[in-house]
Amino acid sequence: MASSGKLVVLITGANSGIGFELAAQLLAKGTYHVLLGSRSTDKGTTAVKTLESRKLPGTIELIPIDVTNDNSIEKAANSVEENHGRLDVLINNAGIAGAETPLRQQMQEAFNVNATGTAVVTEFFAPLLQKSTSTSPPPRIINISSGAGSIDRRLDPKSVMYKINQVQYRASKTAQNMVTACQWAVYGPKIKVFAYCPGFTASNLGPHNTLESGARTAEESVRPLMDVVEGKRDEEAGRFLHKDGDYPW
C-alpha cells in the first residue's frame, strides 16, 4: 500500500491555492501520503499529475469530495477506510468568500462550505482519526480559518481589516471557529484540534487575493502552517493560531 509507513493526510479543496501548496510541502518531506481532496475530479486529477511530475518523495492520491454533499463525504470516508484503515491528519481547507449574489444566498453558500462543511467532514472522518496510531505527532484536525472571523478584531477600529465588511465570509469563519472549539471539546486532547489563519494569500478565493494587492505567496503562507501539521505547536491546541501567535476568538 502506498501509505505504508507514512502519515495519511487529507486536505480538502487542495487542487489549488493553499491546499495545493500544502500538499506539495508535505510530499517534499517524504513521510506523508497525501489525499488530495477536490470537488472537481478534472481539476483534482490535474493537480495530482502536476505534483507527481515534481518527483517528490511522498505519495499522493486523489480523493473526490464535495464538502457540501453528504453522500460525497461519506463515499470519500469509506474509500479512505477501505484503502488505509485510518487517517492521521485532517485539514479542512475548502472555503469560499461568496459570489456576487443576493445576500441571503451569499450567507447560505458561505456557511455551507466554510462552517457546515468543516463540521460534517470532521464528523465522517473522526472515527478514522481515532484509529490513528501516530503518537509523534498525535492525530490532528486543522481548520483553515481567517483572522476576518475574529469578533474582537472586527470590533477594533485599529485592525487592518476593520473597513472590510464581507459579512458572509466573516460570519461563516466565526461559525467555523465555534465548530473548531466544539471539536476540541469533543475530541481533545487525544486528537489535537486547531483553527489556523494562513494570512492574506494569493489565491482564487477572491479578486483581491493577488500579489499586486500585497498578498503573500502560498509557499510563504504554508511554511508556518507546516509547524502545526508536524506537531511543533501542540501546546497551543484548541486555539485560533496564525504564524506569529494566536488571535482572540
Coordinates of N, CA and C in Angstrom, one line a residue:
M1 N 0.8 -1.2 0.0 CA 0.0 0.0 0.0 C 0.9 1.2 0.0
A2 N 0.5 2.3 -0.8 CA 1.3 3.5 -0.9 C 1.5 4.2 0.4
S3 N 0.5 4.1 1.3 CA 0.6 4.8 2.6 C 1.4 4.1 3.6
S4 N 1.9 2.9 3.4 CA 2.6 2.1 4.4 C 3.8 2.9 4.9
G5 N 3.7 3.0 6.3 CA 4.9 3.7 6.9 C 4.8 5.2 6.9
K6 N 3.8 5.8 6.2 CA 3.6 7.2 6.1 C 2.4 7.7 6.9
L7 N 2.4 8.9 7.3 CA 1.2 9.5 7.9 C 0.2 9.9 6.8
V8 N -1.0 9.5 7.0 CA -2.1 9.8 6.0 C -2.8 11.1 6.3
V9 N -2.7 12.0 5.3 CA -3.2 13.3 5.4 C -4.3 13.6 4.4
L10 N -5.5 14.1 4.8 CA -6.5 14.5 3.9 C -6.6 16.0 3.9
I11 N -6.5 16.6 2.7 CA -6.6 18.1 2.6 C -7.8 18.3 1.6
T12 N -8.9 19.0 2.1 CA -10.0 19.3 1.3 C -9.7 20.6 0.5
G13 N -10.3 20.7 -0.7 CA -10.1 21.9 -1.5 C -8.6 22.1 -1.9
A14 N -7.9 21.0 -2.3 CA -6.5 21.0 -2.4 C -6.0 21.1 -3.9
N15 N -6.9 21.3 -4.8 CA -6.5 21.4 -6.2 C -5.8 22.7 -6.6
S16 N -5.9 23.7 -5.7 CA -5.2 25.0 -5.9 C -4.9 25.7 -4.6
G17 N -4.2 26.8 -4.7 CA -4.0 27.7 -3.6 C -3.3 27.1 -2.4
I18 N -3.7 27.4 -1.2 CA -3.0 26.9 0.0 C -3.1 25.4 0.1
G19 N -4.2 24.8 -0.3 CA -4.3 23.3 -0.2 C -3.3 22.7 -1.1
F20 N -3.1 23.2 -2.3 CA -2.2 22.6 -3.3 C -0.8 22.7 -2.8
E21 N -0.4 23.9 -2.3 CA 0.9 24.2 -1.8 C 1.2 23.4 -0.6
L22 N 0.2 23.2 0.3 CA 0.4 22.4 1.5 C 0.7 20.9 1.1
A23 N 0.0 20.4 0.1 CA 0.2 19.1 -0.4 C 1.7 19.0 -0.9
A24 N 2.1 20.0 -1.6 CA 3.5 20.0 -2.2 C 4.5 19.9 -1.1
Q25 N 4.4 20.7 0.0 CA 5.3 20.8 1.0 C 5.3 19.5 1.9
L26 N 4.2 18.9 2.0 CA 4.1 17.6 2.7 C 4.8 16.5 1.9
L27 N 4.5 16.5 0.6 CA 5.2 15.5 -0.3 C 6.7 15.6 -0.3
A28 N 7.2 16.9 -0.2 CA 8.6 17.1 -0.1 C 9.3 16.5 1.1
K29 N 8.5 16.3 2.1 CA 9.0 15.7 3.4 C 9.3 14.2 3.2
G30 N 8.5 13.5 2.4 CA 8.7 12.1 2.1 C 8.1 11.2 3.1
T31 N 7.5 11.7 4.2 CA 6.9 10.9 5.3 C 5.4 11.0 5.3
Y32 N 4.8 11.5 4.3 CA 3.3 11.7 4.2 C 2.8 11.0 3.0
H33 N 1.6 10.5 3.1 CA 0.8 10.1 2.0 C -0.4 11.1 1.9
V34 N -0.4 11.9 0.9 CA -1.4 12.9 0.8 C -2.6 12.5 0.0
L35 N -3.8 12.7 0.6 CA -5.1 12.5 0.0 C -5.5 13.9 -0.5
L36 N -5.4 14.1 -1.8 CA -5.7 15.5 -2.3 C -7.2 15.5 -2.6
G37 N -7.9 16.2 -1.7 CA -9.4 16.3 -1.8 C -9.7 17.4 -2.8
S38 N -10.7 17.1 -3.7 CA -11.1 18.1 -4.7 C -12.6 17.8 -5.1
R39 N -13.3 18.9 -5.2 CA -14.7 18.8 -5.6 C -14.8 18.4 -7.1
S40 N -13.9 19.0 -7.9 CA -13.8 18.7 -9.3 C -12.8 17.6 -9.6
T41 N -13.3 16.5 -10.1 CA -12.4 15.4 -10.4 C -11.3 15.8 -11.5
D42 N -11.8 16.6 -12.5 CA -10.8 17.0 -13.5 C -9.7 17.9 -12.9
K43 N -10.1 18.9 -12.1 CA -9.1 19.8 -11.5 C -8.2 19.0 -10.5
G44 N -8.8 18.1 -9.8 CA -8.0 17.3 -8.9 C -7.0 16.4 -9.6
T45 N -7.5 15.8 -10.7 CA -6.6 14.9 -11.4 C -5.4 15.7 -12.0
T46 N -5.7 16.9 -12.5 CA -4.6 17.8 -13.0 C -3.6 18.2 -11.9
A47 N -4.2 18.5 -10.7 CA -3.3 18.8 -9.6 C -2.4 17.7 -9.2
V48 N -3.0 16.5 -9.1 CA -2.2 15.3 -8.7 C -1.1 15.0 -9.8
K49 N -1.4 15.1 -11.0 CA -0.4 14.9 -12.1 C 0.7 15.9 -12.0
T50 N 0.3 17.2 -11.7 CA 1.3 18.2 -11.6 C 2.3 17.9 -10.4
L51 N 1.7 17.5 -9.3 CA 2.6 17.2 -8.1 C 3.4 16.0 -8.4
E52 N 2.9 15.0 -9.0 CA 3.6 13.8 -9.3 C 4.8 14.1 -10.3
S53 N 4.6 15.0 -11.2 CA 5.7 15.4 -12.1 C 6.9 16.0 -11.5
R54 N 6.7 16.5 -10.2 CA 7.8 17.1 -9.5 C 8.7 16.0 -8.9
K55 N 8.3 14.7 -8.9 CA 9.1 13.6 -8.4 C 9.5 13.8 -6.9
L56 N 8.5 14.3 -6.1 CA 8.8 14.4 -4.7 C 8.7 13.1 -4.0
P57 N 9.4 12.9 -2.9 CA 9.5 11.6 -2.2 C 8.2 11.1 -1.6
G58 N 7.2 11.9 -1.3 CA 6.0 11.5 -0.7 C 5.1 10.8 -1.7
T59 N 3.9 10.3 -1.3 CA 3.0 9.7 -2.2 C 1.7 10.4 -2.1
I60 N 0.9 10.3 -3.2 CA -0.3 11.1 -3.3 C -1.4 10.3 -4.1
E61 N -2.7 10.6 -3.7 CA -3.8 10.1 -4.5 C -4.9 11.1 -4.4
L62 N -5.8 11.0 -5.4 CA -7.0 11.9 -5.5 C -8.1 11.4 -4.7
I63 N -8.8 12.2 -3.9 CA -10.0 11.9 -3.2 C -11.1 12.8 -3.6
P64 N -12.0 12.5 -4.5 CA -13.1 13.3 -4.9 C -14.0 13.6 -3.7
I65 N -14.2 14.8 -3.3 CA -15.0 15.2 -2.2 C -15.6 16.6 -2.3
D66 N -16.9 16.6 -2.2 CA -17.6 17.9 -2.2 C -18.1 18.1 -0.8
V67 N -17.6 19.1 -0.1 CA -17.9 19.3 1.3 C -19.3 19.8 1.6
T68 N -20.1 20.1 0.5 CA -21.5 20.5 0.7 C -22.4 19.3 0.4
N69 N -21.9 18.1 0.1 CA -22.7 17.0 -0.2 C -22.3 15.8 0.7
D70 N -23.3 15.4 1.5 CA -23.0 14.3 2.5 C -22.7 13.0 1.8
N71 N -23.4 12.7 0.7 CA -23.1 11.4 0.0 C -21.6 11.4 -0.5
S72 N -21.2 12.5 -1.0 CA -19.8 12.6 -1.5 C -18.8 12.5 -0.3
I73 N -19.1 13.1 0.8 CA -18.2 13.0 2.0 C -18.2 11.6 2.5
E74 N -19.4 10.9 2.6 CA -19.4 9.5 3.1 C -18.7 8.6 2.2
K75 N -18.8 8.8 0.9 CA -18.1 8.0 -0.1 C -16.6 8.1 0.1
A76 N -16.1 9.4 0.3 CA -14.7 9.6 0.5 C -14.2 9.0 1.8
A77 N -15.0 9.1 2.8 CA -14.6 8.4 4.1 C -14.5 6.9 4.0
N78 N -15.5 6.3 3.3 CA -15.5 4.9 3.1 C -14.2 4.5 2.2
S79 N -13.9 5.3 1.3 CA -12.7 5.0 0.4 C -11.4 5.0 1.3
V80 N -11.3 6.0 2.1 CA -10.1 6.1 2.9 C -10.0 4.9 3.9
E81 N -11.2 4.6 4.5 CA -11.2 3.5 5.4 C -10.8 2.1 4.7
E82 N -11.4 1.9 3.5 CA -11.1 0.7 2.8 C -9.6 0.6 2.4
N83 N -9.0 1.7 2.0 CA -7.7 1.7 1.4 C -6.6 1.9 2.4
H84 N -6.9 2.6 3.5 CA -5.9 2.9 4.5 C -6.2 2.5 6.0
G85 N -7.5 2.4 6.3 CA -7.9 2.0 7.6 C -7.8 3.0 8.7
R86 N -7.3 4.2 8.3 CA -7.1 5.2 9.4 C -6.9 6.6 8.6
L87 N -6.9 7.6 9.4 CA -6.5 8.9 9.0 C -5.7 9.5 10.1
D88 N -4.5 10.2 9.8 CA -3.7 10.8 10.8 C -3.9 12.3 10.9
V89 N -4.2 12.9 9.8 CA -4.3 14.4 9.8 C -5.5 14.7 8.9
L90 N -6.4 15.6 9.4 CA -7.5 16.1 8.6 C -7.3 17.6 8.5
I91 N -7.2 18.1 7.3 CA -7.1 19.6 7.1 C -8.3 20.1 6.3
N92 N -9.2 20.7 7.0 CA -10.4 21.3 6.4 C -10.0 22.6 5.8
N93 N -9.6 22.6 4.5 CA -9.1 23.7 3.8 C -10.1 24.3 2.9
A94 N -11.1 23.5 2.4 CA -12.0 24.0 1.4 C -12.8 25.3 1.9
G95 N -12.9 26.3 1.1 CA -13.5 27.5 1.6 C -13.9 28.4 0.4
I96 N -14.9 29.3 0.6 CA -15.3 30.3 -0.4 C -15.5 31.6 0.3
A97 N -15.4 32.7 -0.5 CA -15.6 34.0 0.0 C -17.1 34.4 -0.2
G98 N -17.7 33.9 -1.2 CA -19.1 34.3 -1.5 C -19.1 35.1 -2.8
A99 N -20.0 34.7 -3.7 CA -20.2 35.3 -5.0 C -21.0 36.5 -4.9
E100 N -21.1 37.3 -6.0 CA -21.9 38.5 -6.1 C -23.4 38.1 -6.4
T101 N -24.0 37.6 -5.4 CA -25.4 37.2 -5.4 C -26.2 37.8 -4.3
P102 N -27.5 37.7 -4.2 CA -28.3 38.3 -3.1 C -27.7 37.9 -1.8
L103 N -27.8 38.7 -0.8 CA -27.1 38.5 0.5 C -27.5 37.1 1.1
R104 N -28.8 36.8 1.1 CA -29.2 35.5 1.7 C -28.5 34.4 1.1
Q105 N -28.3 34.4 -0.3 CA -27.7 33.3 -1.0 C -26.2 33.3 -0.6
Q106 N -25.6 34.5 -0.5 CA -24.2 34.6 -0.1 C -23.9 34.0 1.3
M107 N -24.8 34.3 2.2 CA -24.7 33.8 3.6 C -24.8 32.3 3.6
Q108 N -25.9 31.8 2.9 CA -26.1 30.3 2.9 C -24.9 29.6 2.3
E109 N -24.4 30.1 1.1 CA -23.3 29.3 0.5 C -22.1 29.4 1.3
A110 N -21.7 30.5 1.9 CA -20.5 30.7 2.7 C -20.6 29.8 3.9
F111 N -21.7 29.8 4.6 CA -21.9 28.9 5.8 C -21.8 27.4 5.4
N112 N -22.4 27.1 4.3 CA -22.5 25.7 3.9 C -21.1 25.1 3.6
V113 N -20.2 25.9 3.0 CA -18.8 25.4 2.8 C -17.9 25.6 4.0
N114 N -17.9 26.8 4.5 CA -16.9 27.2 5.5 C -17.2 26.6 6.9
A115 N -18.4 26.6 7.3 CA -18.7 26.1 8.6 C -19.4 24.7 8.6
T116 N -20.5 24.6 7.9 CA -21.2 23.3 7.9 C -20.3 22.2 7.3
G117 N -19.6 22.6 6.2 CA -18.7 21.6 5.5 C -17.6 21.1 6.5
T118 N -17.0 22.1 7.2 CA -16.0 21.7 8.2 C -16.5 20.7 9.3
A119 N -17.8 21.0 9.7 CA -18.4 20.2 10.8 C -18.7 18.8 10.3
V120 N -19.3 18.7 9.1 CA -19.8 17.4 8.6 C -18.6 16.6 8.1
V121 N -17.6 17.1 7.4 CA -16.4 16.4 7.0 C -15.8 15.8 8.3
T122 N -15.6 16.5 9.3 CA -15.0 16.0 10.5 C -15.8 14.9 11.1
E123 N -17.1 15.1 11.2 CA -18.0 14.0 11.7 C -17.8 12.7 11.0
F124 N -17.6 12.7 9.7 CA -17.5 11.5 9.0 C -16.1 10.9 9.1
F125 N -15.1 11.8 9.3 CA -13.7 11.3 9.3 C -13.1 11.1 10.7
A126 N -13.8 11.6 11.8 CA -13.4 11.4 13.1 C -13.1 10.0 13.5
P127 N -14.0 9.0 13.1 CA -13.7 7.6 13.5 C -12.4 7.1 12.9
L128 N -12.0 7.6 11.8 CA -10.7 7.2 11.2 C -9.5 7.9 11.9
L129 N -9.7 9.1 12.3 CA -8.7 9.8 13.1 C -8.5 9.1 14.5
Q130 N -9.6 8.5 15.0 CA -9.5 7.8 16.3 C -8.8 6.5 16.1
K131 N -8.7 6.0 14.9 CA -7.9 4.8 14.6 C -6.5 5.0 14.4
S132 N -6.1 6.3 14.3 CA -4.6 6.6 14.1 C -3.8 6.1 15.3
T133 N -2.7 5.5 15.0 CA -1.7 5.0 16.0 C -0.5 6.0 16.1
S134 N -0.6 7.1 15.4 CA 0.6 8.0 15.4 C 0.6 8.7 16.8
T135 N 1.8 8.8 17.4 CA 2.0 9.4 18.6 C 2.9 10.6 18.5
S136 N 3.7 10.7 17.5 CA 4.7 11.8 17.3 C 4.7 12.2 15.8
P137 N 3.8 13.1 15.4 CA 2.8 13.7 16.3 C 1.5 12.9 16.4
P138 N 0.7 13.3 17.4 CA -0.6 12.6 17.5 C -1.6 13.1 16.4
P139 N -2.7 12.4 16.2 CA -3.6 12.8 15.2 C -4.2 14.2 15.4
R140 N -4.6 14.8 14.3 CA -5.0 16.2 14.4 C -6.0 16.7 13.4
I141 N -6.7 17.7 13.8 CA -7.7 18.4 12.9 C -7.2 19.8 12.8
I142 N -7.0 20.3 11.6 CA -6.7 21.7 11.4 C -7.7 22.3 10.5
N143 N -8.4 23.3 11.0 CA -9.4 24.0 10.2 C -8.9 25.3 9.7
I144 N -8.8 25.5 8.4 CA -8.2 26.7 7.9 C -9.2 27.8 8.0
S145 N -8.9 28.7 8.9 CA -9.8 29.8 9.2 C -9.3 31.1 8.6
S146 N -9.7 32.2 9.2 CA -9.3 33.5 8.8 C -9.4 34.5 10.0
G147 N -8.4 35.4 10.0 CA -8.5 36.5 11.1 C -9.7 37.3 10.9
A148 N -10.3 37.3 9.7 CA -11.6 38.0 9.5 C -12.7 37.5 10.3
G149 N -12.6 36.2 10.8 CA -13.6 35.6 11.7 C -13.5 36.0 13.1
S150 N -12.5 36.7 13.5 CA -12.4 37.1 14.9 C -13.3 38.2 15.3
I151 N -14.2 38.0 16.2 CA -15.2 39.0 16.6 C -14.4 40.2 17.2
D152 N -13.5 40.0 18.1 CA -12.7 41.1 18.7 C -12.0 41.9 17.7
R153 N -11.5 41.3 16.6 CA -10.8 42.1 15.6 C -11.8 42.9 14.8
R154 N -13.0 42.3 14.6 CA -14.0 43.0 13.8 C -14.4 44.3 14.5
L155 N -14.4 44.3 15.8 CA -14.8 45.5 16.5 C -13.7 46.5 16.9
D156 N -12.5 46.2 16.4 CA -11.3 47.0 16.6 C -11.0 47.9 15.5
P157 N -11.3 49.2 15.6 CA -11.0 50.2 14.5 C -9.6 50.2 14.1
K158 N -8.7 49.7 14.9 CA -7.2 49.7 14.5 C -6.9 48.5 13.7
S159 N -7.8 47.6 13.6 CA -7.5 46.4 12.8 C -7.3 46.7 11.3
V160 N -6.4 46.1 10.6 CA -6.2 46.4 9.2 C -7.4 45.9 8.4
M161 N -8.2 45.1 9.0 CA -9.4 44.5 8.2 C -10.7 45.2 8.7
Y162 N -10.6 46.3 9.5 CA -11.8 46.9 10.1 C -12.8 47.4 9.0
K163 N -12.3 47.9 7.9 CA -13.1 48.5 6.9 C -13.7 47.5 5.9
I164 N -13.2 46.3 6.0 CA -13.7 45.2 5.1 C -15.0 44.6 5.7
N165 N -16.1 44.7 5.0 CA -17.4 44.2 5.5 C -17.5 42.7 5.3
Q166 N -17.7 42.2 4.1 CA -17.8 40.8 3.7 C -18.5 40.0 4.8
V167 N -19.7 40.4 5.2 CA -20.4 39.8 6.3 C -20.5 38.3 6.1
Q168 N -20.8 37.8 4.9 CA -21.0 36.4 4.7 C -19.7 35.6 5.0
Y169 N -18.6 36.1 4.6 CA -17.3 35.4 4.8 C -16.9 35.5 6.3
R170 N -17.0 36.7 6.9 CA -16.6 36.9 8.2 C -17.5 36.1 9.2
A171 N -18.8 36.1 9.0 CA -19.7 35.4 9.9 C -19.5 33.8 9.7
S172 N -19.3 33.4 8.5 CA -19.1 31.9 8.3 C -17.8 31.5 8.9
K173 N -16.7 32.3 8.9 CA -15.5 31.9 9.5 C -15.6 32.0 11.1
T174 N -16.4 32.9 11.6 CA -16.7 32.9 13.0 C -17.4 31.7 13.4
A175 N -18.3 31.2 12.6 CA -19.0 30.0 12.9 C -18.1 28.8 12.8
Q176 N -17.2 28.8 11.8 CA -16.2 27.7 11.7 C -15.3 27.7 13.0
N177 N -15.0 28.9 13.5 CA -14.2 28.9 14.8 C -14.9 28.2 15.9
M178 N -16.2 28.4 16.0 CA -17.0 27.7 17.0 C -17.1 26.2 16.8
V179 N -17.1 25.8 15.5 CA -17.1 24.4 15.2 C -15.7 23.9 15.7
T180 N -14.7 24.6 15.5 CA -13.3 24.2 16.0 C -13.3 24.0 17.5
A181 N -13.9 25.0 18.2 CA -14.0 24.9 19.7 C -14.8 23.7 20.1
C182 N -15.9 23.4 19.4 CA -16.7 22.2 19.8 C -15.9 20.9 19.5
Q183 N -15.2 20.9 18.4 CA -14.4 19.7 18.1 C -13.3 19.5 19.1
W184 N -12.6 20.5 19.6 CA -11.6 20.4 20.6 C -12.2 19.9 21.9
A185 N -13.4 20.4 22.3 CA -14.1 19.9 23.5 C -14.5 18.4 23.4
V186 N -14.8 18.0 22.2 CA -15.3 16.6 22.0 C -14.1 15.6 21.8
Y187 N -13.1 16.0 21.0 CA -12.1 15.1 20.5 C -10.7 15.3 21.3
G188 N -10.5 16.4 21.8 CA -9.2 16.7 22.5 C -9.2 16.0 23.9
P189 N -8.0 15.9 24.5 CA -6.7 16.2 23.9 C -6.1 15.1 23.1
K190 N -6.7 13.9 23.0 CA -6.1 12.8 22.2 C -5.9 13.2 20.7
I191 N -6.9 13.9 20.2 CA -6.8 14.5 18.8 C -6.6 16.0 19.0
K192 N -5.5 16.5 18.5 CA -5.2 17.9 18.6 C -6.1 18.6 17.6
V193 N -6.7 19.7 18.0 CA -7.6 20.5 17.1 C -7.2 22.0 17.1
F194 N -7.1 22.5 15.9 CA -6.7 23.9 15.7 C -7.6 24.6 14.7
A195 N -7.8 25.9 15.0 CA -8.1 26.9 13.9 C -6.9 27.6 13.5
Y196 N -6.6 27.7 12.2 CA -5.4 28.4 11.7 C -5.7 29.3 10.6
C197 N -5.2 30.6 10.8 CA -5.3 31.6 9.8 C -4.0 31.7 9.0
P198 N -3.9 31.4 7.7 CA -2.7 31.5 7.0 C -2.3 32.9 6.6
G199 N -3.2 33.8 6.8 CA -3.0 35.2 6.4 C -3.4 35.5 5.0
F200 N -3.2 36.7 4.6 CA -3.6 37.2 3.2 C -2.7 36.6 2.2
T201 N -3.3 35.7 1.4 CA -2.5 34.9 0.5 C -3.0 34.9 -0.9
A202 N -2.1 35.0 -1.9 CA -2.5 34.9 -3.3 C -3.2 33.6 -3.6
S203 N -4.5 33.7 -4.1 CA -5.3 32.5 -4.4 C -6.5 32.9 -5.2
N204 N -7.3 31.9 -5.5 CA -8.5 32.2 -6.2 C -9.7 32.4 -5.3
L205 N -9.4 32.7 -4.0 CA -10.5 32.9 -3.0 C -11.3 34.1 -3.4
G206 N -10.7 35.2 -3.9 CA -11.4 36.4 -4.3 C -10.5 37.3 -5.2
P207 N -11.1 38.3 -5.8 CA -10.4 39.1 -6.8 C -9.2 39.9 -6.2
H208 N -9.3 40.1 -4.9 CA -8.2 40.9 -4.3 C -7.1 40.1 -3.7
N209 N -7.2 38.8 -3.8 CA -6.1 37.9 -3.3 C -5.0 37.7 -4.4
T210 N -4.3 38.8 -4.6 CA -3.2 38.8 -5.6 C -1.9 39.4 -5.0
L211 N -0.8 39.0 -5.6 CA 0.4 39.6 -5.2 C 0.5 41.1 -5.3
E212 N -0.2 41.6 -6.3 CA -0.2 43.0 -6.6 C -0.9 43.8 -5.4
S213 N -1.8 43.1 -4.8 CA -2.6 43.7 -3.6 C -1.9 43.5 -2.3
G214 N -0.7 42.9 -2.3 CA 0.1 42.7 -1.1 C 0.0 41.3 -0.5
A215 N -0.7 40.4 -1.2 CA -0.8 39.1 -0.6 C 0.5 38.3 -0.7
R216 N 0.7 37.4 0.3 CA 1.9 36.6 0.3 C 1.7 35.4 -0.7
T217 N 2.8 34.8 -1.1 CA 2.7 33.6 -1.9 C 2.2 32.5 -1.1
A218 N 1.5 31.5 -1.7 CA 1.1 30.3 -1.0 C 2.2 29.6 -0.3
E219 N 3.4 29.6 -0.9 CA 4.6 29.0 -0.4 C 4.9 29.6 1.0
E220 N 4.9 31.0 1.0 CA 5.2 31.7 2.3 C 4.2 31.4 3.3
S221 N 2.9 31.4 3.0 CA 1.9 31.2 3.9 C 1.8 29.8 4.5
V222 N 2.2 28.8 3.7 CA 2.2 27.4 4.2 C 3.3 27.0 5.1
R223 N 4.5 27.6 4.9 CA 5.6 27.2 5.7 C 5.3 27.2 7.2
P224 N 4.7 28.3 7.8 CA 4.4 28.2 9.3 C 3.2 27.2 9.6
L225 N 2.4 27.0 8.6 CA 1.3 26.0 8.8 C 1.9 24.6 9.0
M226 N 3.0 24.3 8.3 CA 3.6 23.1 8.4 C 4.0 22.8 9.9
D227 N 4.4 23.8 10.6 CA 4.7 23.6 12.0 C 3.5 23.0 12.8
V228 N 2.3 23.5 12.5 CA 1.1 23.0 13.1 C 0.9 21.5 12.7
V229 N 1.1 21.2 11.4 CA 0.9 19.9 10.9 C 1.8 18.9 11.6
E230 N 3.1 19.3 11.8 CA 4.1 18.4 12.3 C 4.2 18.4 13.8
G231 N 3.3 19.1 14.5 CA 3.2 18.9 16.0 C 4.1 19.9 16.8
K232 N 4.7 20.9 16.1 CA 5.6 21.8 16.7 C 4.9 22.9 17.6
R233 N 3.5 22.9 17.4 CA 2.8 23.9 18.2 C 1.6 23.3 19.0
D234 N 1.9 22.0 19.4 CA 0.8 21.3 20.0 C 0.4 21.8 21.4
E235 N 1.3 22.6 22.0 CA 1.0 23.2 23.3 C -0.1 24.3 23.1
E236 N -0.4 24.6 21.9 CA -1.4 25.7 21.6 C -2.7 25.1 21.0
A237 N -2.8 23.7 21.2 CA -4.0 23.1 20.6 C -5.3 23.7 21.3
G238 N -6.3 23.8 20.5 CA -7.6 24.3 21.0 C -7.7 25.8 20.8
R239 N -6.7 26.4 20.1 CA -6.7 27.9 19.9 C -6.7 28.3 18.5
F240 N -6.9 29.6 18.2 CA -7.0 30.2 16.9 C -5.7 30.8 16.5
L241 N -4.9 30.0 15.8 CA -3.5 30.4 15.6 C -3.3 31.1 14.3
H242 N -2.2 31.9 14.2 CA -1.6 32.4 13.0 C -0.1 32.2 13.1
K243 N 0.6 32.7 12.1 CA 2.1 32.4 12.0 C 2.9 32.9 13.2
D244 N 2.4 34.0 13.9 CA 3.2 34.6 14.9 C 2.6 34.4 16.3
G245 N 1.5 33.7 16.4 CA 0.8 33.6 17.7 C -0.6 33.1 17.6
D246 N -1.5 33.8 18.3 CA -2.9 33.4 18.1 C -3.8 34.7 18.1
Y247 N -5.0 34.5 17.6 CA -6.0 35.6 17.6 C -7.0 35.4 18.7
P248 N -7.7 36.5 19.1 CA -8.8 36.3 20.0 C -10.0 35.8 19.2
W249 N -10.8 34.9 19.9 CA -11.9 34.4 19.2 C -12.9 35.5 18.7

